Structures are given as structure tokens and as C-alpha cells.
Coordinates of C-alpha atoms and ligand atoms in Angstrom, one line a residue:
X1 CA 40.1 -26.7 247.1
X2 CA 40.7 -24.6 250.2
X3 CA 38.4 -22.1 251.8
X4 CA 39.4 -19.1 253.8
X5 CA 37.5 -17.1 256.4
X6 CA 35.3 -14.4 255.0
X7 CA 36.7 -11.0 255.9
X8 CA 34.6 -8.2 254.5
X9 CA 36.0 -4.6 254.3
X10 CA 34.7 -1.9 256.6
X11 CA 32.0 -0.3 254.3
X12 CA 30.1 2.8 255.2
X13 CA 26.4 1.9 254.6
X14 CA 24.3 4.8 253.5
X15 CA 21.7 3.0 251.5
X16 CA 18.1 1.8 252.4
X17 CA 19.4 -0.7 254.9
X18 CA 21.2 -2.5 256.4
X19 CA 22.8 0.5 258.1
X20 CA 26.1 0.7 259.8
X21 CA 26.3 -1.4 262.9
X22 CA 28.3 0.1 265.7
X23 CA 31.4 -1.6 267.3
X24 CA 29.4 -1.9 270.5
X25 CA 26.6 -3.9 268.9
X26 CA 29.0 -6.0 266.9
X27 CA 30.9 -6.9 270.1
X28 CA 27.6 -7.9 271.8
X29 CA 27.2 -10.5 269.0
X30 CA 30.4 -12.1 269.9
X31 CA 29.5 -12.9 273.5
X32 CA 29.1 -16.5 274.6
X33 CA 26.0 -18.2 273.3
X34 CA 23.8 -19.4 276.2
X35 CA 20.7 -21.7 276.1
X36 CA 17.6 -19.9 274.8
X37 CA 15.7 -21.0 277.9
X38 CA 18.6 -20.1 280.3
X39 CA 17.1 -17.9 283.1
X40 CA 19.7 -15.2 282.3
X41 CA 18.7 -15.2 278.7
X42 CA 15.0 -15.0 279.6
X43 CA 15.8 -11.9 281.8
X44 CA 17.4 -10.3 278.8
X45 CA 14.4 -11.1 276.6
X46 CA 12.3 -9.3 279.2
X47 CA 14.5 -6.3 279.0
X48 CA 14.3 -6.4 275.2
X49 CA 10.5 -6.3 275.5
X50 CA 10.6 -3.3 277.9
X51 CA 13.1 -1.5 275.7
X52 CA 11.0 -2.2 272.6
X53 CA 7.9 -0.8 274.5
X54 CA 10.0 2.4 275.0
X55 CA 11.1 2.5 271.3
X56 CA 7.5 2.0 270.1
X57 CA 6.1 4.3 272.9
X58 CA 3.6 1.7 274.0
X59 CA 2.4 -0.2 277.0
X60 CA 1.3 -3.1 274.8
X61 CA 1.9 -6.4 276.7
X62 CA 2.4 -8.1 273.4
X63 CA 5.6 -6.5 272.2
X64 CA 8.2 -8.9 271.0
X65 CA 11.2 -9.3 268.7
X66 CA 10.1 -11.8 266.0
X67 CA 12.9 -14.1 264.9
X68 CA 12.8 -13.2 261.2
X69 CA 13.3 -10.0 259.1
X70 CA 10.9 -7.1 258.6
X71 CA 9.1 -8.9 255.8
X72 CA 8.1 -11.6 258.2
X73 CA 6.9 -9.0 260.6
X74 CA 4.6 -7.7 257.9
X75 CA 3.3 -11.2 257.2
X76 CA 2.8 -11.9 260.9
X77 CA 0.5 -8.9 261.2
X78 CA -1.6 -9.9 258.2
X79 CA -1.9 -13.7 258.8
X80 CA -2.7 -13.3 262.5
X81 CA -5.3 -10.5 262.2
X82 CA -6.9 -10.9 258.8
X83 CA -9.2 -13.8 257.8
X84 CA -10.4 -14.9 254.4
X85 CA -13.3 -12.7 253.4
X86 CA -12.3 -9.7 255.5
X87 CA -12.0 -6.4 253.8
X88 CA -8.8 -4.4 254.3
X89 CA -8.1 -0.9 253.0
X90 CA -4.5 -0.8 251.9
X91 CA -2.6 2.3 251.1
X92 CA 0.0 2.0 248.3
X93 CA 2.5 4.8 247.6
X94 CA 5.6 2.5 246.9
X95 CA 6.9 -1.0 246.9
X96 CA 6.1 -1.9 250.5
X97 CA 2.4 -0.9 250.2
X98 CA 2.2 -3.2 247.2
X99 CA 3.6 -6.1 249.3
X100 CA 0.9 -5.5 251.9
X101 CA -1.7 -6.0 249.1
X102 CA -0.1 -9.3 248.2
X103 CA -0.3 -10.4 251.8
X104 CA -4.0 -9.6 252.0
X105 CA -4.9 -11.3 248.7
X106 CA -3.0 -14.5 249.5
X107 CA -5.1 -14.8 252.7
X108 CA -8.2 -14.7 250.5
X109 CA -9.2 -11.4 252.0
X110 CA -10.3 -8.4 249.9
X111 CA -7.9 -5.5 249.5
X112 CA -9.4 -2.1 248.8
X113 CA -6.4 -0.3 247.3
X114 CA -5.9 3.4 247.9
X115 CA -3.2 4.6 245.5
X116 CA -1.2 7.8 246.1
X117 CA 1.6 8.9 243.8
X118 CA 5.1 7.4 244.4
X119 CA 7.3 9.9 246.1
X120 CA 4.4 11.4 248.0
X121 CA 2.8 10.7 251.4
X122 CA -0.4 8.7 251.5
X123 CA -3.2 11.1 250.6
X124 CA -5.4 11.2 253.6
X125 CA -8.5 12.5 251.8
X126 CA -8.5 9.4 249.6
X127 CA -8.3 7.2 252.7
X128 CA -11.1 9.1 254.3
X129 CA -13.3 8.5 251.2
X130 CA -12.4 4.8 251.2
X131 CA -13.3 4.4 254.9
X132 CA -16.6 6.2 254.1
X133 CA -17.4 4.0 251.0
X134 CA -16.4 0.7 252.8
X135 CA -18.0 0.8 256.3
X136 CA -17.5 -3.0 256.4
X137 CA -13.7 -2.7 256.2
X138 CA -12.0 -4.2 259.3
X139 CA -8.5 -2.9 258.8
X140 CA -6.5 0.0 257.5
X141 CA -3.0 -0.8 256.5
X142 CA -0.2 1.6 255.5
X143 CA 3.5 2.2 255.5
X144 CA 4.7 4.9 257.8
X145 CA 8.1 5.5 256.1
X146 CA 8.1 4.3 252.5
X147 CA 11.8 3.3 252.0
X148 CA 11.3 2.8 248.3
X149 CA 10.5 6.5 247.7
X150 CA 11.6 8.4 250.8
X151 CA 8.1 9.6 251.8
X152 CA 6.7 10.0 255.3
X153 CA 3.0 9.5 255.8
X154 CA 0.8 11.1 258.5
X155 CA 0.3 8.1 260.7
X156 CA -1.4 10.1 263.4
X157 CA -4.1 11.4 261.1
X158 CA -4.6 8.0 259.4
X159 CA -5.0 6.2 262.7
X160 CA -7.5 8.8 263.9
X161 CA -9.6 8.4 260.8
X162 CA -9.5 4.6 261.1
X163 CA -10.7 4.7 264.7
X164 CA -13.6 6.9 263.7
X165 CA -14.7 4.0 261.5
X166 CA -13.9 1.2 264.0
X167 CA -11.1 0.0 261.8
X168 CA -8.0 -1.5 263.3
X169 CA -4.7 -0.2 261.9
X170 CA -1.7 -2.3 260.6
X171 CA 1.4 -0.1 260.3
X172 CA 4.8 -0.7 258.7
X173 CA 7.4 1.0 260.8
X174 CA 10.4 -0.8 259.5
X175 CA 12.2 2.4 258.5
X176 CA 10.5 4.8 260.9
X177 CA 11.3 3.2 264.3
X178 CA 14.0 5.3 266.0
X179 CA 14.3 7.7 263.0
X180 CA 11.1 9.8 263.2
X181 CA 8.4 10.5 265.7
X182 CA 6.3 7.4 266.3
X183 CA 3.8 7.0 269.2
X184 CA 2.0 3.7 269.1
X185 CA -0.3 4.3 272.1
X186 CA -1.0 8.0 271.6
X187 CA -1.8 7.5 268.0
X188 CA -3.8 4.3 268.6
X189 CA -1.9 1.9 266.3
X190 CA -3.2 -1.7 266.7
X191 CA -0.5 -3.8 265.0
X192 CA 2.9 -2.6 264.1
X193 CA 6.1 -4.2 262.9
X194 CA 9.7 -2.9 262.3
X195 CA 13.1 -4.2 261.4
X196 CA 16.5 -4.1 263.2
X197 CA 18.7 -3.1 260.3
X198 CA 17.4 0.4 259.6
X199 CA 17.3 3.1 262.2
X200 CA 18.0 0.7 265.0
X201 CA 21.5 0.1 263.5
X202 CA 21.5 -3.5 264.4
X203 CA 22.2 -6.7 262.4
X204 CA 19.4 -7.7 260.0
X205 CA 17.1 -10.6 260.7
X206 CA 14.8 -9.6 263.6
X207 CA 11.4 -7.8 263.5
X208 CA 10.1 -5.9 266.5
X209 CA 6.4 -6.5 266.7
X210 CA 3.6 -5.0 268.9
X211 CA -0.1 -5.7 269.1
X212 CA -2.6 -3.6 271.0
X213 CA -5.0 -5.4 273.4
X214 CA -7.7 -4.9 270.7
X215 CA -5.5 -6.6 268.1
X216 CA -4.7 -9.5 270.5
X217 CA -8.5 -10.0 271.1
X218 CA -9.0 -10.2 267.3
X219 CA -6.3 -12.8 267.0
X220 CA -7.7 -14.8 269.9
X221 CA -11.3 -14.7 268.6
X222 CA -10.6 -15.8 265.0
X223 CA -13.1 -18.2 263.4
X224 CA -10.4 -19.9 261.3
X225 CA -7.0 -21.3 262.2
X226 CA -3.9 -19.1 261.3
X227 CA -2.5 -20.6 258.2
X228 CA 1.2 -20.2 259.2
X229 CA 2.5 -22.3 262.0
X230 CA 5.7 -20.4 262.6
X231 CA 4.1 -16.9 262.5
X232 CA 1.0 -17.9 264.6
X233 CA 1.5 -15.5 267.5
X234 CA -0.9 -17.3 269.8
X235 CA 1.9 -20.0 269.9
X236 CA 4.7 -17.4 270.2
X237 CA 3.0 -15.6 273.1
X238 CA 3.9 -18.5 275.4
X239 CA 7.5 -18.1 274.5
X240 CA 7.9 -14.4 275.0
X241 CA 5.7 -14.1 278.1
X242 CA 4.3 -16.0 281.0
X243 CA 6.0 -15.9 284.4
X244 CA 8.6 -18.6 284.6
X245 CA 6.6 -20.9 282.3
X246 CA 8.2 -20.2 279.0
X247 CA 7.6 -23.0 276.6
X248 CA 9.7 -23.9 273.6
X249 CA 8.4 -22.6 270.3
X250 CA 11.6 -22.2 268.2
X251 CA 15.2 -21.5 269.1
X252 CA 15.6 -17.7 269.4
X253 CA 18.6 -16.2 267.5
X254 CA 20.4 -15.9 270.8
X255 CA 23.4 -13.7 269.7
X256 CA 21.3 -11.5 267.4
X257 CA 19.1 -10.8 270.4
X258 CA 22.2 -9.7 272.4
X259 CA 22.9 -7.3 269.5
X260 CA 19.3 -6.0 269.6
X261 CA 19.5 -5.6 273.3
X262 CA 22.7 -3.5 273.0
X263 CA 21.2 -1.4 270.2
X264 CA 18.1 -0.7 272.3
X265 CA 20.3 0.2 275.3
X266 CA 22.1 2.7 273.1
X267 CA 18.8 4.2 271.9
X268 CA 17.6 4.4 275.4
X269 CA 20.8 6.1 276.6
X270 CA 20.6 8.7 273.7
X271 CA 16.9 9.2 274.3
X272 CA 14.2 8.6 271.6
X273 CA 13.5 12.3 271.0
X274 CA 17.3 13.0 270.7
X275 CA 17.6 10.2 268.1
X276 CA 14.7 11.7 266.1
X277 CA 16.3 15.2 266.3
X278 CA 19.7 13.8 265.2
X279 CA 18.3 12.2 262.1
X280 CA 16.6 15.5 261.2
X281 CA 19.7 17.6 261.8
X282 CA 21.9 15.4 259.7
X283 CA 19.3 15.3 257.0
X284 CA 19.2 19.1 256.8
X285 CA 23.0 19.3 256.4
X286 CA 22.8 16.6 253.7
X287 CA 19.9 18.3 251.9
X288 CA 21.8 21.6 251.8
X289 CA 24.9 20.0 250.4
X290 CA 22.9 18.1 247.8
X291 CA 21.3 21.4 246.7
X292 CA 24.7 22.9 246.3
X293 CA 25.6 20.0 244.0
X294 CA 22.4 20.8 241.9
X295 CA 20.8 17.5 243.0
X296 CA 17.0 17.4 243.4
X297 CA 14.9 15.5 245.9
X298 CA 12.0 13.4 244.7
X299 CA 9.8 14.1 247.7
X300 CA 8.5 17.6 248.6
X301 CA 10.2 19.0 251.7
X302 CA 7.4 18.6 254.2
X303 CA 6.9 14.9 253.3
X304 CA 10.5 13.9 253.3
X305 CA 12.0 11.1 255.5
X306 CA 15.2 12.4 257.1
X307 CA 16.6 8.8 257.2
X308 CA 16.0 8.0 253.5
X309 CA 16.9 10.7 251.0
X310 CA 15.5 9.8 247.6
X311 CA 17.1 12.0 244.9
X312 CA 17.0 12.2 241.1
X313 CA 20.1 10.9 239.4
X314 CA 21.7 14.0 237.7
X315 CA 21.4 14.1 234.0
X316 CA 24.3 12.4 232.2
X317 CA 25.4 10.5 235.3
X318 CA 25.7 6.7 234.9
X319 CA 23.7 5.1 237.7
X320 CA 25.7 1.9 238.2
X321 CA 29.1 3.4 237.4
X322 CA 28.8 6.1 240.0
X323 CA 27.6 3.7 242.7
X324 CA 30.5 1.3 241.8
X325 CA 32.9 4.3 242.0
X326 CA 31.7 5.2 245.5
X327 CA 32.1 1.6 246.7
X328 CA 35.5 1.1 245.2
X329 CA 37.1 4.5 246.1
X330 CA 35.3 5.4 249.3
X331 CA 33.9 2.1 250.6
X332 CA 30.6 4.0 250.5
X333 CA 27.3 2.3 249.7
X334 CA 24.3 4.3 248.6
X335 CA 21.1 2.7 247.4
X336 CA 19.7 2.3 243.9
X337 CA 16.2 3.2 242.9
X338 CA 13.5 0.6 243.5
X339 CA 10.4 -0.2 241.5
X340 CA 9.2 2.7 239.4
X341 CA 12.4 4.6 240.4
X342 CA 14.9 2.0 239.2
X343 CA 17.5 3.7 237.2
X344 CA 16.1 7.1 237.9
X345 CA 16.9 7.7 241.6
X346 CA 19.4 7.1 244.3
X347 CA 18.5 6.6 247.9
X348 CA 20.9 7.9 250.5
X349 CA 20.2 6.5 253.9
X350 CA 21.0 8.3 257.2
X351 CA 19.9 5.5 259.4
X352 CA 20.7 5.1 263.1
X353 CA 24.4 5.0 263.8
X354 CA 25.1 6.2 260.2
X355 CA 23.3 9.5 260.8
X356 CA 26.3 11.5 261.8
X357 CA 28.3 14.5 260.5
X358 CA 31.3 12.5 259.3
X359 CA 29.1 10.4 257.1
X360 CA 27.2 13.3 255.6
X361 CA 30.5 15.1 254.8
X362 CA 32.0 12.0 253.3
X363 CA 28.9 11.3 251.2
X364 CA 28.8 14.8 249.8
X365 CA 32.5 15.0 248.9
X366 CA 32.5 11.5 247.5
X367 CA 29.5 12.2 245.3
X368 CA 31.1 15.4 244.1
X369 CA 34.2 13.5 243.2
X370 CA 32.3 10.7 241.5
X371 CA 30.1 13.2 239.4
X372 CA 32.9 15.6 238.4
X373 CA 35.9 13.3 238.2
Ligands
PLP401 C1 13.3 -2.9 254.6 C2 11.8 -2.8 254.7 C3 10.9 -3.9 254.8 C4 11.4 -5.3 254.8 O1 12.3 -5.6 255.8 P1 13.3 -6.9 255.6 O2 14.0 -6.9 256.9 O3 14.2 -6.5 254.4 O4 12.5 -8.1 255.4 C5 9.6 -3.7 254.9 N1 9.1 -2.5 254.9 C6 9.8 -1.4 254.7 C7 9.2 0.0 254.7 C8 11.2 -1.5 254.6 O5 12.0 -0.4 254.5

């Protein structure tokens, strides 16, 4: 038996992630691997921290790139901050809110679930009532950009309400970072995690993570030991910070961090606000074109994510057949529905590098062809 190198075609990724990775980021990956404690590499890690602070709009000293995907970023927030017996208010308006609940219950903590309809933002009045009814709740957790439904929640208001009740916030920003307004310090977010393969347009497998000084104090003053060795951030802190005295924790994904560095330099060059505006502009062009095709959005206009367009599959169209056709004839990937929307919705991503006019035009004409062929 012989094996050949794997050479995938050049797809256009307009699903829920991973998104298209630019040639610049891909070429950064191919640079020579250096030791993960090489002084040059440590300098680069410091730049990654500074650039992540910019992307998150935070001065948080504890801002790192976790060597694992977004799901591990989620787990890192919960296992470090939450202890058995703690009460956590968790907002659920899609698949990822549900995963937060599973994280909380596996710790042996109590999840107070606030349900909002799928395809809508988290209903702030319900969260307000939950905070009022549960004065002993220590944390409020929610997903800023629900990738499973395309809904954007009002993180600023939710954080403000949490602060009024002395609750720390745990926020999923996997799809929001770089794609929509996000201001960690101004809004007072305490623990936040993201992913590299959505609006950062980088390779999958890394999770940007940031804890406020308040959150770090909670981690440091725990009564019980953190159950996960790998995700225990008190051990990781020595690897990502400390002047010249970096200690080995695990081997960082060296080349993937080159890629993240390059993606962050590109975001910094463009400017965060410009990136948010570009996502919005491209979304508006796409929305207009979809309307002309008679296609309807799931989420009401004012709660829509520009970077993730969840639409109803038009009547009579075969979900899998259409997506196969787009892939085969146009090398174009769009996302299927997830959870309650499986078989009912498509998810068109306009994430990071993919949020550009050529992609929007291609997607609209390819969809038209696929639907009316
Ligand atoms: C993609 C995603 C995740 C999980 O990230 P992975 O890198 O796939 O583990 C978590 N939350 C949201 C909102 C996401 O979109």
C-alpha cells in the first residue's frame, strides 16, 4: 500500500468556522520551528499577548492563547473559576449555552438556567429576574455570539446587570472576537474565551483567553484544587508570564502561534473598528441579495450577527443536495443547521478574511444557480 501527500482543494469557507485562512497566515505556519522556550519565541508570545489585549480591548495581565480549541477555552473558564456547590446563572439560547450548562454541572456546581428562544438574543429581563431571585449566584455565563443560531446578545447590558449583583461574568466570544464590537474592560467582562478559526481567520486549535484581576483572585483563592491539570491556569500563568523565568508547562503549538501572531498583526493593521465595520457592510450586501432570492433570516434584524447569517432553507430545496452542489461546483462551503435547526436552516459565515465582496457575490450567484438549476 502506498500513501501520497494530502493536497486539499482551495475551498471557500463560508460556514460557521473554520473560515478562510489568508495566504499570509498560511505562510507564517511554514516558517522554521524554533524551541518553545527560545528567547525569540518568548518575545513573539509577548507580542501575541499584547495584540490579544488589543483585540479584546483589555488591559488584563492574564491574557493568553490557550493551546487548545475554543471548547477548551470554555472549559478553562468554568473549571478555574467555579467550584462544587457554587451557583451559576447560565443563559441558553442555542447549542453553546447548553454546553456551558454541562460544564457547570460536571463541576458539581448548580446551574440556574435562563432560557431564551433559539434564534433570539438572550432576554435581558429574564436574566435580571434570575439575578434578583438568586442573590447567592456567583457567576453569570452567556454566549455573546451564538453561532448555532446567528443571534447577537447584549453583552454590555448583561455585564452591567451582573455587576449590580456582584456576579462575575463568563463570556463566550468565540465567534464575536474581531467580528462585532467587543470591549472587555469597558463592559467589565471577568472571564472571556475565543477561538482562532472564526473571525480571526486563523488555523483552528487555539483559544484566546483573558481573566480580569477579579477573576484571577477568585482562581487564586479557591478552596478546592482545580480538577483539570492541563487547564489549571495557575500552572499556565508561569508559562505565559514572568520576566525571563518561564517554566515549562507544555509544548506550545509553535507554528500555530506564528499563524495567530500574523493574523493578529493583520487585524491590528486593519484596525479593530474597521474590521467590525467590514463585517457589517458585507453582511448588509449579503442580506439584500438573499432577500432578492426570497430567502428569510431566522433572527430579527436588530439581533443578527453580521458574521453568521442563519437563514431558513427555502421550501422544496433539499438541504444536503444543495450544500453538496455548492461544494462540488463552486468549492463553496456553507454550514448546515445545528441542534433545533438541523435540516431547517443554513448558516452562511462571513468571518474574518472571508467577509469580502467577492465571496458575497459568489455565494449569492452560486446559491441562485443551486436553487434554480
Ligand atoms: C465554534 C464555537 C465554539 C467551540 O470552538 P471550537 O474551536 O470548535 O472548540 C464555542 N462557542 C461558540 C460560540 C462557537 O462558535
